[in-house]
Coordinates of C-alpha atoms in Angstrom, one line a residue:
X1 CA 15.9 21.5 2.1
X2 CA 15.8 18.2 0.4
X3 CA 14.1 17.5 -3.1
X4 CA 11.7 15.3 -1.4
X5 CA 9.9 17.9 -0.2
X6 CA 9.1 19.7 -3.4
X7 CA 8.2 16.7 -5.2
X8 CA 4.8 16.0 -4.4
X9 CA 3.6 18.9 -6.2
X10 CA 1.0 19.9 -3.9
X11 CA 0.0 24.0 -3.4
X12 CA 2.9 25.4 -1.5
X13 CA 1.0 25.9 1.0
X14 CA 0.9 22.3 1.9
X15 CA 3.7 20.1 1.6
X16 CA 4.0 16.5 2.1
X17 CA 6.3 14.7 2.6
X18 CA 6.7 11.6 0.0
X19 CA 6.3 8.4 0.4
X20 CA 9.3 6.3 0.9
X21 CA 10.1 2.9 -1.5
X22 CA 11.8 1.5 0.9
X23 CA 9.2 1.8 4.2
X24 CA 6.4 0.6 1.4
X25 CA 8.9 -2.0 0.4
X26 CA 9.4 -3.0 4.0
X27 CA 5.5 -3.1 4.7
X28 CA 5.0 -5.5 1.6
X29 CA 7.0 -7.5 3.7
X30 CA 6.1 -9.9 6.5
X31 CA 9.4 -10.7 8.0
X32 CA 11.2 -7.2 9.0
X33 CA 8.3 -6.4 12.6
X34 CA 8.9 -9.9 13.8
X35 CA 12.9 -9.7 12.9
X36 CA 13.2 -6.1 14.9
X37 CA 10.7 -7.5 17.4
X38 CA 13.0 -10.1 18.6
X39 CA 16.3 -7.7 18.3
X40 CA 14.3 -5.2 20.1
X41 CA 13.6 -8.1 22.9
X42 CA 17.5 -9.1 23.4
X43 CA 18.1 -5.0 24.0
X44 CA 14.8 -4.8 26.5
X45 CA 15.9 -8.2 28.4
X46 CA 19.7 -7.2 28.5
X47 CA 18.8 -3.8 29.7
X48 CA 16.4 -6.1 32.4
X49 CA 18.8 -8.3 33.6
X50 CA 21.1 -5.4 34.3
X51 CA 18.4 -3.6 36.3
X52 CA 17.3 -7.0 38.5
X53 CA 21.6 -6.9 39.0
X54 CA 21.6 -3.5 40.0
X55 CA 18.5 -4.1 42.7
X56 CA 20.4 -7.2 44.0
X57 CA 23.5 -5.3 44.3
X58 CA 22.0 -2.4 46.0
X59 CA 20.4 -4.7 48.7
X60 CA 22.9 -7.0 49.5
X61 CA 25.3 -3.5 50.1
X62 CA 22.4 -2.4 52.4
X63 CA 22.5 -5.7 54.1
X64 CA 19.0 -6.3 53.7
X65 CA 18.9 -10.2 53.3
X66 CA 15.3 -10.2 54.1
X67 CA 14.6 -8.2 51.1
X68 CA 16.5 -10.5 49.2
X69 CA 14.9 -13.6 50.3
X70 CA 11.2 -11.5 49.6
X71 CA 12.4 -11.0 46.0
X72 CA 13.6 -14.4 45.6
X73 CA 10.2 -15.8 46.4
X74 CA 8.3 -13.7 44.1
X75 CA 10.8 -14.9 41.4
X76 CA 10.0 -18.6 42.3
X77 CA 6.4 -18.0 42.0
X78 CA 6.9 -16.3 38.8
X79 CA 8.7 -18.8 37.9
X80 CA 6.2 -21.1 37.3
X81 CA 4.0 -18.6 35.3
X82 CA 7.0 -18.0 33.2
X83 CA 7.4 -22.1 32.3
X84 CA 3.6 -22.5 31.1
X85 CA 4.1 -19.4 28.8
X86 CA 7.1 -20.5 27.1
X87 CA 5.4 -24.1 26.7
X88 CA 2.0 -22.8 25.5
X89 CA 3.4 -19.5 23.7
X90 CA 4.7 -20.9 20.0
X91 CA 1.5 -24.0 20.4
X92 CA -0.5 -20.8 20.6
X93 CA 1.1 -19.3 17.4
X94 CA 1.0 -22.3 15.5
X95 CA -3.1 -22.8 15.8
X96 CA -3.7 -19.0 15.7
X97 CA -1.9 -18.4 12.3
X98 CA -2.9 -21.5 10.9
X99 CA -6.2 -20.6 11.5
X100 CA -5.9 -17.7 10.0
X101 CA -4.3 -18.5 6.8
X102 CA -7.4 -20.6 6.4
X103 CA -9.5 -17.8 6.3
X104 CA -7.5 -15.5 4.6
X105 CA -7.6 -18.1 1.7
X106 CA -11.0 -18.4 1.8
X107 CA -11.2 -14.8 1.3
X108 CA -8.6 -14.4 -1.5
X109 CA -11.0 -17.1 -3.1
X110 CA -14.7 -15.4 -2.5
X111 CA -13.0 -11.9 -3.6
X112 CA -9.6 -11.7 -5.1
X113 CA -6.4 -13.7 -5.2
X114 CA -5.3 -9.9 -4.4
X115 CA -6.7 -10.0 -0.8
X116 CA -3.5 -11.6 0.5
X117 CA -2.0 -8.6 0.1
X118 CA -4.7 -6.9 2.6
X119 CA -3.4 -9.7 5.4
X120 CA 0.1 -9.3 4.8
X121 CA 0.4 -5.1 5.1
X122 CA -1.8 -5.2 8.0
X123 CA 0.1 -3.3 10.7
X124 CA -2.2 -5.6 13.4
X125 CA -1.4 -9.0 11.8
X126 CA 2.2 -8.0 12.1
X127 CA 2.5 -6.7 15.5
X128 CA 0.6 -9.7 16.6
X129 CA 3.0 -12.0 15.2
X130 CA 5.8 -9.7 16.2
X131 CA 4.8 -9.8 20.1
X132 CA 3.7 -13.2 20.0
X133 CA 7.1 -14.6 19.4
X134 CA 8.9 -11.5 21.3
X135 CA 6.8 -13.4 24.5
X136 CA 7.9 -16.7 23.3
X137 CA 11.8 -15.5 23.1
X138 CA 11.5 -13.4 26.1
X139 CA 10.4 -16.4 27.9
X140 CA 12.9 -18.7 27.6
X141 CA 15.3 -16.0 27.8
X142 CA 13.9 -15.3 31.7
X143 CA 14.3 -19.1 32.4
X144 CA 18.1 -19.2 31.6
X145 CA 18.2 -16.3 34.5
X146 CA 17.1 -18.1 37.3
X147 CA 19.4 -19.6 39.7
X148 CA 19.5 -22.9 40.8
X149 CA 21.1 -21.5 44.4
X150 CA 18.4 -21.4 46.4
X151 CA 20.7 -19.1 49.4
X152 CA 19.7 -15.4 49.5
X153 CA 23.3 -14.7 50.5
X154 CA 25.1 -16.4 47.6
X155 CA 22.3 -16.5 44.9
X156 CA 24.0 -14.5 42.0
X157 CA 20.4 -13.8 40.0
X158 CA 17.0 -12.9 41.0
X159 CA 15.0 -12.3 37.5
X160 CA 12.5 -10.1 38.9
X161 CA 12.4 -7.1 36.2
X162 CA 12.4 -9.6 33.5
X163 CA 9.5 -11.7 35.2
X164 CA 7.4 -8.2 35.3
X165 CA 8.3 -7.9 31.5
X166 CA 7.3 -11.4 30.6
X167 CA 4.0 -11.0 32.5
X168 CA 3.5 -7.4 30.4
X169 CA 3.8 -9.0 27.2
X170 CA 1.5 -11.5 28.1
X171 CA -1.6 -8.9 28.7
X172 CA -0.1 -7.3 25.8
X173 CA -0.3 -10.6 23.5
X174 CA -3.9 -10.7 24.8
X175 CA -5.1 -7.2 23.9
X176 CA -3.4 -7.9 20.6
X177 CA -4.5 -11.3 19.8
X178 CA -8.3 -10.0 20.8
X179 CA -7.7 -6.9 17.9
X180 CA -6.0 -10.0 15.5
X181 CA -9.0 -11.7 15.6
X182 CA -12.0 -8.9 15.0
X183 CA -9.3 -7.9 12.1
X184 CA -9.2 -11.0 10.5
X185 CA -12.9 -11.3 10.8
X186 CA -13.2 -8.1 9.1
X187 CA -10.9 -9.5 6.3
X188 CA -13.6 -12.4 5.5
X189 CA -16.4 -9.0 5.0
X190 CA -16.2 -7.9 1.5
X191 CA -17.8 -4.5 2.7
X192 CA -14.2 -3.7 4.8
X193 CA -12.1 -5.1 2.5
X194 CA -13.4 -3.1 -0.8
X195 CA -12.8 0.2 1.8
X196 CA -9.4 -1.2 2.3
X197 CA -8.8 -0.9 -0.9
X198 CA -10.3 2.6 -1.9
X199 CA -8.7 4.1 0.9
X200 CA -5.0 2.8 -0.2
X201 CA -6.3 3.8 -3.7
X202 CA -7.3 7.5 -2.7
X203 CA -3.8 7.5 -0.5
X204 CA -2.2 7.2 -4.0
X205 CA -4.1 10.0 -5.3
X206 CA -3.9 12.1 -2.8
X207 CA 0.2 11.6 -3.4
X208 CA -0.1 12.6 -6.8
X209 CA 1.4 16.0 -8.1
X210 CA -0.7 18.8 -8.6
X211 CA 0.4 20.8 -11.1
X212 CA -1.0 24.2 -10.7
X213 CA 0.8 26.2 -12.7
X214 CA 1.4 25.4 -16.4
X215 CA 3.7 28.1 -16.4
X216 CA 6.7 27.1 -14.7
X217 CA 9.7 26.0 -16.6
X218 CA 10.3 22.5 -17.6
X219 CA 14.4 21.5 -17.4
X220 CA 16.9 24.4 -17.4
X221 CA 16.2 27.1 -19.5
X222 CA 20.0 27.1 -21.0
X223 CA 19.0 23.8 -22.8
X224 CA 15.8 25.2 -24.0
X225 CA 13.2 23.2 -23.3
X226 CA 9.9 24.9 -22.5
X227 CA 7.2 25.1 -20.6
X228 CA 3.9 22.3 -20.5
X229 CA 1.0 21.0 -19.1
X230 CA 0.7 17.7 -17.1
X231 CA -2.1 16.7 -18.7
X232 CA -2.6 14.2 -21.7
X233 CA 0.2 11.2 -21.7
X234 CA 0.7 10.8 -25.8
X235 CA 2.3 7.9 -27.3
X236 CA 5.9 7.3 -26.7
X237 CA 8.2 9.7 -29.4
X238 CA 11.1 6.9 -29.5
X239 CA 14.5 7.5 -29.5
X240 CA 16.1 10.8 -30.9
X241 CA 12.1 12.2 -31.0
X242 CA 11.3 15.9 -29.5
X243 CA 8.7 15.9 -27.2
X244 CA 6.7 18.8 -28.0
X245 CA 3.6 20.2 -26.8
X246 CA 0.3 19.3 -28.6
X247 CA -2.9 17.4 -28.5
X248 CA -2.7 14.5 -26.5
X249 CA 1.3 15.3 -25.6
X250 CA 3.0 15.5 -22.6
X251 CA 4.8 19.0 -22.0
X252 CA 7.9 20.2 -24.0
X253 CA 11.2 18.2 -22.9
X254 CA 13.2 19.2 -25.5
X255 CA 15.2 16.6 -28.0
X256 CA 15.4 12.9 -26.8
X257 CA 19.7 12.3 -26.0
X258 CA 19.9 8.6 -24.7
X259 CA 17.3 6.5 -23.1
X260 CA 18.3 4.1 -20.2
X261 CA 17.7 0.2 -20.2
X262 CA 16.2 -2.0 -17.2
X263 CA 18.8 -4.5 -16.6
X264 CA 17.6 -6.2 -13.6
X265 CA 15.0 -9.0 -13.6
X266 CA 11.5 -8.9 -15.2
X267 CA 9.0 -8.5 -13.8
X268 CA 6.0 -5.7 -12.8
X269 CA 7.5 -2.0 -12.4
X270 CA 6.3 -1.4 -8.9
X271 CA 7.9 2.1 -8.0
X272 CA 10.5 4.3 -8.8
X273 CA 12.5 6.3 -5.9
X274 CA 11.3 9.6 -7.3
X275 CA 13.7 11.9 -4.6
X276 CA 16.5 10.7 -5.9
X277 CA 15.7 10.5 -9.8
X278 CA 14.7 14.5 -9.3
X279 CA 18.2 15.0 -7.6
X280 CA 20.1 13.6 -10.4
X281 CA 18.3 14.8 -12.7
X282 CA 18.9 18.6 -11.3
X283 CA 22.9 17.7 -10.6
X284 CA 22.6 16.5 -14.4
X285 CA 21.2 19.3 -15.7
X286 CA 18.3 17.3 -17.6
X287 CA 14.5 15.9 -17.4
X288 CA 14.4 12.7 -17.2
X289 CA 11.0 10.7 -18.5
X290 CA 9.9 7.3 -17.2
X291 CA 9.1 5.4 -20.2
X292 CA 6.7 2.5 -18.7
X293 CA 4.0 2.7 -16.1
X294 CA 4.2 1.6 -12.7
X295 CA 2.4 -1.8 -12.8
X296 CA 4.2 -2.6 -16.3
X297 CA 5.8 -6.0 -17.3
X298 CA 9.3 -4.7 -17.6
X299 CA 12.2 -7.7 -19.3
X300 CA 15.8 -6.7 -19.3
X301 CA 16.7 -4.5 -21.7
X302 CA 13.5 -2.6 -21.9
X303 CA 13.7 0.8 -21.9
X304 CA 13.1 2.5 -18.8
X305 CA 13.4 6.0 -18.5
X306 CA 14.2 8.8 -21.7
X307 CA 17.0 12.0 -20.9
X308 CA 16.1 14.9 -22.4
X309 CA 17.7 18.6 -22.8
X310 CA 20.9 17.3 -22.5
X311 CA 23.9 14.4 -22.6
X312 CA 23.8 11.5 -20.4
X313 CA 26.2 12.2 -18.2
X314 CA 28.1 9.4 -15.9
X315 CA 25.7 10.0 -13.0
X316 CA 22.8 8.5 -15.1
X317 CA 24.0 5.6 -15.6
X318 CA 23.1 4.7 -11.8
X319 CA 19.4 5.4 -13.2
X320 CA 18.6 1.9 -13.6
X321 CA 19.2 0.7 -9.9
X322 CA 16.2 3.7 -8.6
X323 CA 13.4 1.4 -10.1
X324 CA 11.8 -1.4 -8.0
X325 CA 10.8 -4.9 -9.9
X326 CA 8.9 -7.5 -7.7
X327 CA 6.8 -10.1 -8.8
X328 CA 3.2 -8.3 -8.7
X329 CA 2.1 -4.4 -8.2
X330 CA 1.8 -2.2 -5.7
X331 CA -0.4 0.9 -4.7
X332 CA 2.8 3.1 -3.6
X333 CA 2.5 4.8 -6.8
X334 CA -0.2 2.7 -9.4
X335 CA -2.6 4.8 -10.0
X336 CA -5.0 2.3 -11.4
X337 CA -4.5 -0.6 -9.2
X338 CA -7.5 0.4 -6.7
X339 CA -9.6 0.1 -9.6
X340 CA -8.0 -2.9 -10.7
X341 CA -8.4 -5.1 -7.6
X342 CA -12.1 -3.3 -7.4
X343 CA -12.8 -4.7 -10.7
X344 CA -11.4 -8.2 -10.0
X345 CA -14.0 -8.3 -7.1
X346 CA -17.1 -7.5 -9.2
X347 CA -16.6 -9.8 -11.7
X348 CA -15.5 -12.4 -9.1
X349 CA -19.2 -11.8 -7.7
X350 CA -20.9 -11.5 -10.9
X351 CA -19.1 -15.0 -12.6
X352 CA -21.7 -18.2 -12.8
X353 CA -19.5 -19.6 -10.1
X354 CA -20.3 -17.3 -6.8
X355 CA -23.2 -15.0 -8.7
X356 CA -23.4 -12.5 -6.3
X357 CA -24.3 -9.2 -7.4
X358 CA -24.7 -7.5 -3.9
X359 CA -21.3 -8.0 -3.8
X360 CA -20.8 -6.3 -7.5
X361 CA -22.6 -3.4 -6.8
X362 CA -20.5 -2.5 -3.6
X363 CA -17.6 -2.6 -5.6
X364 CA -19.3 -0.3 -7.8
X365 CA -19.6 2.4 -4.9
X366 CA -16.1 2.3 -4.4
X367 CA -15.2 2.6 -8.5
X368 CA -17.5 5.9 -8.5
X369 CA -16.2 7.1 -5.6
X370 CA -12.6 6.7 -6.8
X371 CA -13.8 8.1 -10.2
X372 CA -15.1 11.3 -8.5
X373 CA -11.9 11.9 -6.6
X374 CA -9.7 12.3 -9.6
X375 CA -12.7 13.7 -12.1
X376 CA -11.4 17.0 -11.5
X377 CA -7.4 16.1 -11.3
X378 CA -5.1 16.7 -14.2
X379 CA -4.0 12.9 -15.4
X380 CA -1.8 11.5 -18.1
X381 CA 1.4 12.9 -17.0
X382 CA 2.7 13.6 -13.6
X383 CA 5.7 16.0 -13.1
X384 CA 7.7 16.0 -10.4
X385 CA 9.6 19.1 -9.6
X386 CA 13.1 20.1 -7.7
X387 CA 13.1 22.1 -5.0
X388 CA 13.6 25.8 -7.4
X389 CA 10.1 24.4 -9.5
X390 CA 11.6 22.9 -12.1
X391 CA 10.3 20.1 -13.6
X392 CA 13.1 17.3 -13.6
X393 CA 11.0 13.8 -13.6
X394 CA 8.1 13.5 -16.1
X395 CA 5.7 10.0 -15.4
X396 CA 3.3 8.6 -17.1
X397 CA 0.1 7.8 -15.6
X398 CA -3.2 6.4 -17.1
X399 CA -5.1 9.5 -18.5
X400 CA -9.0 9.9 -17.8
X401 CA -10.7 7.4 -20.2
X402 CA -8.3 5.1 -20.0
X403 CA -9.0 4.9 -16.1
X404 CA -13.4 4.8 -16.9
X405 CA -12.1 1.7 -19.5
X406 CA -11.0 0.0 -17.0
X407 CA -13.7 0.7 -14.4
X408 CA -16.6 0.0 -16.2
X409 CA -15.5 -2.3 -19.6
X410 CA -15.2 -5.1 -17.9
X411 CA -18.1 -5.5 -15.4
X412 CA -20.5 -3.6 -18.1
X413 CA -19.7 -6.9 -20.2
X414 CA -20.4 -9.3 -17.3
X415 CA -23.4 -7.5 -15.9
X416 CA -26.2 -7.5 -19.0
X417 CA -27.8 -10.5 -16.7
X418 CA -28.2 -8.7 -13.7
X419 CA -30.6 -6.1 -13.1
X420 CA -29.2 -5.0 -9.8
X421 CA -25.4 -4.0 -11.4
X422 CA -27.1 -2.5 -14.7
X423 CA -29.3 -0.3 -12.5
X424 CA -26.2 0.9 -10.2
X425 CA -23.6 1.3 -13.2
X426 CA -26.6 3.7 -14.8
X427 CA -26.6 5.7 -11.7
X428 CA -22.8 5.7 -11.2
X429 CA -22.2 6.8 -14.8
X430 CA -24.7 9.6 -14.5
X431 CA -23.8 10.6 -11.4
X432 CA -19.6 11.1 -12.6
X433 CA -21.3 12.6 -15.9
X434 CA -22.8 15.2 -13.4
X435 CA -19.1 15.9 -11.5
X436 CA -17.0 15.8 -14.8
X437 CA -16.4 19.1 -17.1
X438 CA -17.8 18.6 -20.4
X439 CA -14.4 17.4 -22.4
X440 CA -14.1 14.2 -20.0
X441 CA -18.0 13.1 -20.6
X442 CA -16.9 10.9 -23.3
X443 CA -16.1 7.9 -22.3
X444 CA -18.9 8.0 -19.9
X445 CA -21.3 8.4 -22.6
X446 CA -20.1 5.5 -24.8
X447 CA -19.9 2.7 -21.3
X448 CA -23.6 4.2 -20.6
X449 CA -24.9 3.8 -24.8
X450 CA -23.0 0.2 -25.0
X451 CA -24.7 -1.0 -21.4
X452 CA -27.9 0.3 -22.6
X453 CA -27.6 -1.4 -26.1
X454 CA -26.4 -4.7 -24.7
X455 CA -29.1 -4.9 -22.3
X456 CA -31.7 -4.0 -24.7
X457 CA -30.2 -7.0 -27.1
X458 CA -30.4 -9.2 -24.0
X459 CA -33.1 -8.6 -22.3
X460 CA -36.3 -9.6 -24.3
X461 CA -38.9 -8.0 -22.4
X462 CA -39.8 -4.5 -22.4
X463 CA -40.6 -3.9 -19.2
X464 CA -37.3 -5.9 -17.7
X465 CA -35.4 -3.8 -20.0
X466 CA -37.2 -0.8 -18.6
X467 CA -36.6 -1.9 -14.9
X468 CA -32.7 -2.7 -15.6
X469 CA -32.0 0.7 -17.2
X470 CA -34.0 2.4 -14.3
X471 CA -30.7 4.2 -12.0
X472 CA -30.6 3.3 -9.0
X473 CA -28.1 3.7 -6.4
X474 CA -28.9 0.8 -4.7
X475 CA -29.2 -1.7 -7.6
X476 CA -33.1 -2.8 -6.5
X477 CA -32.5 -1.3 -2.5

């Protein structure tokens, strides 16, 4: 049994299995489904053209000329079908996706530079694109089969498989372009695209660990590091510190041995292949720590993961190449993300320019819904364990308040002017002040006091001051 499958840190009972960087890598990606389309189309029209040989083969041994002068003519009068695709086919393309990309920017504009990213994962904007141009190739692939002998008896190639499969791909261009289109519509709503983004951002939460048991041991127990909790993240120790257990610390790793630099390019820490960093950390006999966050701005020589509980042996030094830089984040495993992109829409909406708190407040569902699902999580520190339950990859992760901050500081600040936001942040802070246990009320209590301060410095009258701190789920219905 692999590591992967312990490292999720769900109940034993459950196990999934975790998420690969490299299929999330791929799917950030718009050029792999239309690349393996068209390699995929060269197999499936090779495997055709073999098949329309074998039929002609098996007729002309039969002596069944009349057969093959049938199949001729329905060739001939595919034929013609077959020339108007591959003329109209990549016209088709060109209008379609410009057309697109029109709207798509008008989206990333109304909502989020960070709605691109929506378009370009979508499985049904990719296998439209992929098909579209699989058509395109498969078409003009069928028109370099036909043969200009016009003789049943000494015509050498009757395309008749590959006509079928041209037609096939047609109705199946149609079907998907119909499904392109009612996607990319949805795209332009900022109702679908806010759900977009909660569910990815409740995907990522549901991937977390969930460490159960506080009592399982953390690294070997011949180096003597003890046992922790996952919860609270702490400050970073530095080099040669101990990481020991404590308010606001992560769990007991044991003394700090080496740390390991980035030296790749900078840019944002989007994911690290967590398998493998739990399987060389057990072959190592150590814990490894991730210094950053994923989502951090990472330069070469920044320091990118801590060993504790033992040397740095020559394996680690491969540590450096199982962390994945790009140019902006991810959800694969940024916890906060969701409620970044969420934020970015709500002030979007509530900024002089678009002033559109509808918009805000349905943004706000989703923040208090995502809220809810990890009130009752452990957050901070995520460990990852090997396949015997020890704990071999420590993470850090934005801790509780941290993830309210940035939720609620920056649309509480924007929102004083609008009745309809003040109204449903009041409701969504009292409604996660009823869900949370008592030691995680804080930070709800201070956004909820500062709102209600800065709208009662704003707001001169008394009874708009009473109506904007009225809850209401609905902003004003």
């Amino acid at each position: 049994m692999g590591d992967w499958k312990t490292t999720d840190g769900l109940p034993r009972r459950r196990r999934h299995r975790a998420l690969s960087p490299l299929r999330e890598h791929l799917r950030d990606t718009f050029w792999f489904a239309p690349t393996a389309a068209l390699v995929l189309v060269f197999v499936v029209w090779s495997a055709a053209t073999a098949a329309d040989d074998a039929i002609l083969t098996a007729l002309r041994d039969a002596g069944d000329e009349d057969a093959v002068s049938d199949l001729l003519g329905i060739a001939e009068d595919a034929k013609t079908v077959v020339t108007t695709i591959s003329a109209a086919m990549m016209t088709f393309i060109g209008v379609v996706f410009s057309i697109s990309l029109v709207a798509v920017q008008m989206a990333a504009g109304q909502f989020s530079p960070r709605v691109v990213r929506i378009f370009v994962r979508s499985r049904i904007t990719k296998a439209t694109f992929a098909v579209f141009l699989a058509t395109f190739v498969q078409s003009l692939l069928v028109l370099t089969s036909y043969d200009s002998q016009r003789d049943p008896s000494l015509v050498a190639s009757i395309p008749l498989v590959q006509s079928v499969l041209t037609l096939i791909l047609v109705g199946l261009s149609v079907v998907l372009f119909v499904m392109y289109v009612n996607s990319t519509l949805r795209l332009m709503r900022v109702a679908h695209v806010v759900d977009l983004i909660t569910r990815e951002a409740l995907r990522v939460v549901a991937n977390m660990p969930l460490d159960v048991s506080a009592e399982e041991p953390v690294g070997d127990t011949s180096t003597g590091t003890g046992t922790g909790s996952s919860r609270g993240p702490g400050p970073d120790p530095g080099p040669g510190a101990s990481s020991g257990p404590g308010p606001g610390s992560g769990p007991d790793l044991g003394p700090e041995t080496a740390r390991i630099a980035h030296h790749g390019r900078a840019g944002v820490l989007r994911d690290v292949d967590i398998a493998r960093l739990v399987r060389m950390a057990r072959q190592s006999g150590v814990v490894l720590r991730l210094v950053p966050r994923i989502g951090d701005f990472v330069v070469p020589g920044t320091p990118v993961f801590a060993v504790h509980g033992g040397p740095a042996t020559k394996g680690l030094r491969a540590l450096s190449f199982q962390v994945s830089v790009g140019a902006e984040r991810t959800f694969h495993q940024d916890l906060g993300f969701g409620l970044r992109q969420l934020s970015d829409i709500a002030l979007r909406a509530l900024s002089p320019a678009v002033n559109d708190p509808t918009t805000a407040v349905q943004a706000v569902d989703r923040i208090v819904q995502f809220l809810s699902s990890v009130a009752q999580r452990p957050l901070g520190v995520l460990l990852h364990r090997d396949r015997r339950g020890t704990v071999r990859l420590v993470q850090p992760v934005p801790g509780w308040a941290e993830l309210v901050d940035l939720a609620f500081s920056e649309i509480r600040g924007c929102a004083v002017a609008s009745p309809q936001v003040t109204r449903r942040l009041l409701a969504g802070l009292d409604d996660l002040l009823g869900a949370v246990a008592e030691d995680r009320r804080a930070p709800l209590v201070r956004h909820r006091t500062l709102l209600t301060q800065a709208v009662e410095r704003t707001v001169p009258e008394a009874a708009d001051r009473a109506f904007a701190l009225h809850p209401d789920r609905q902003g004003i219905g």
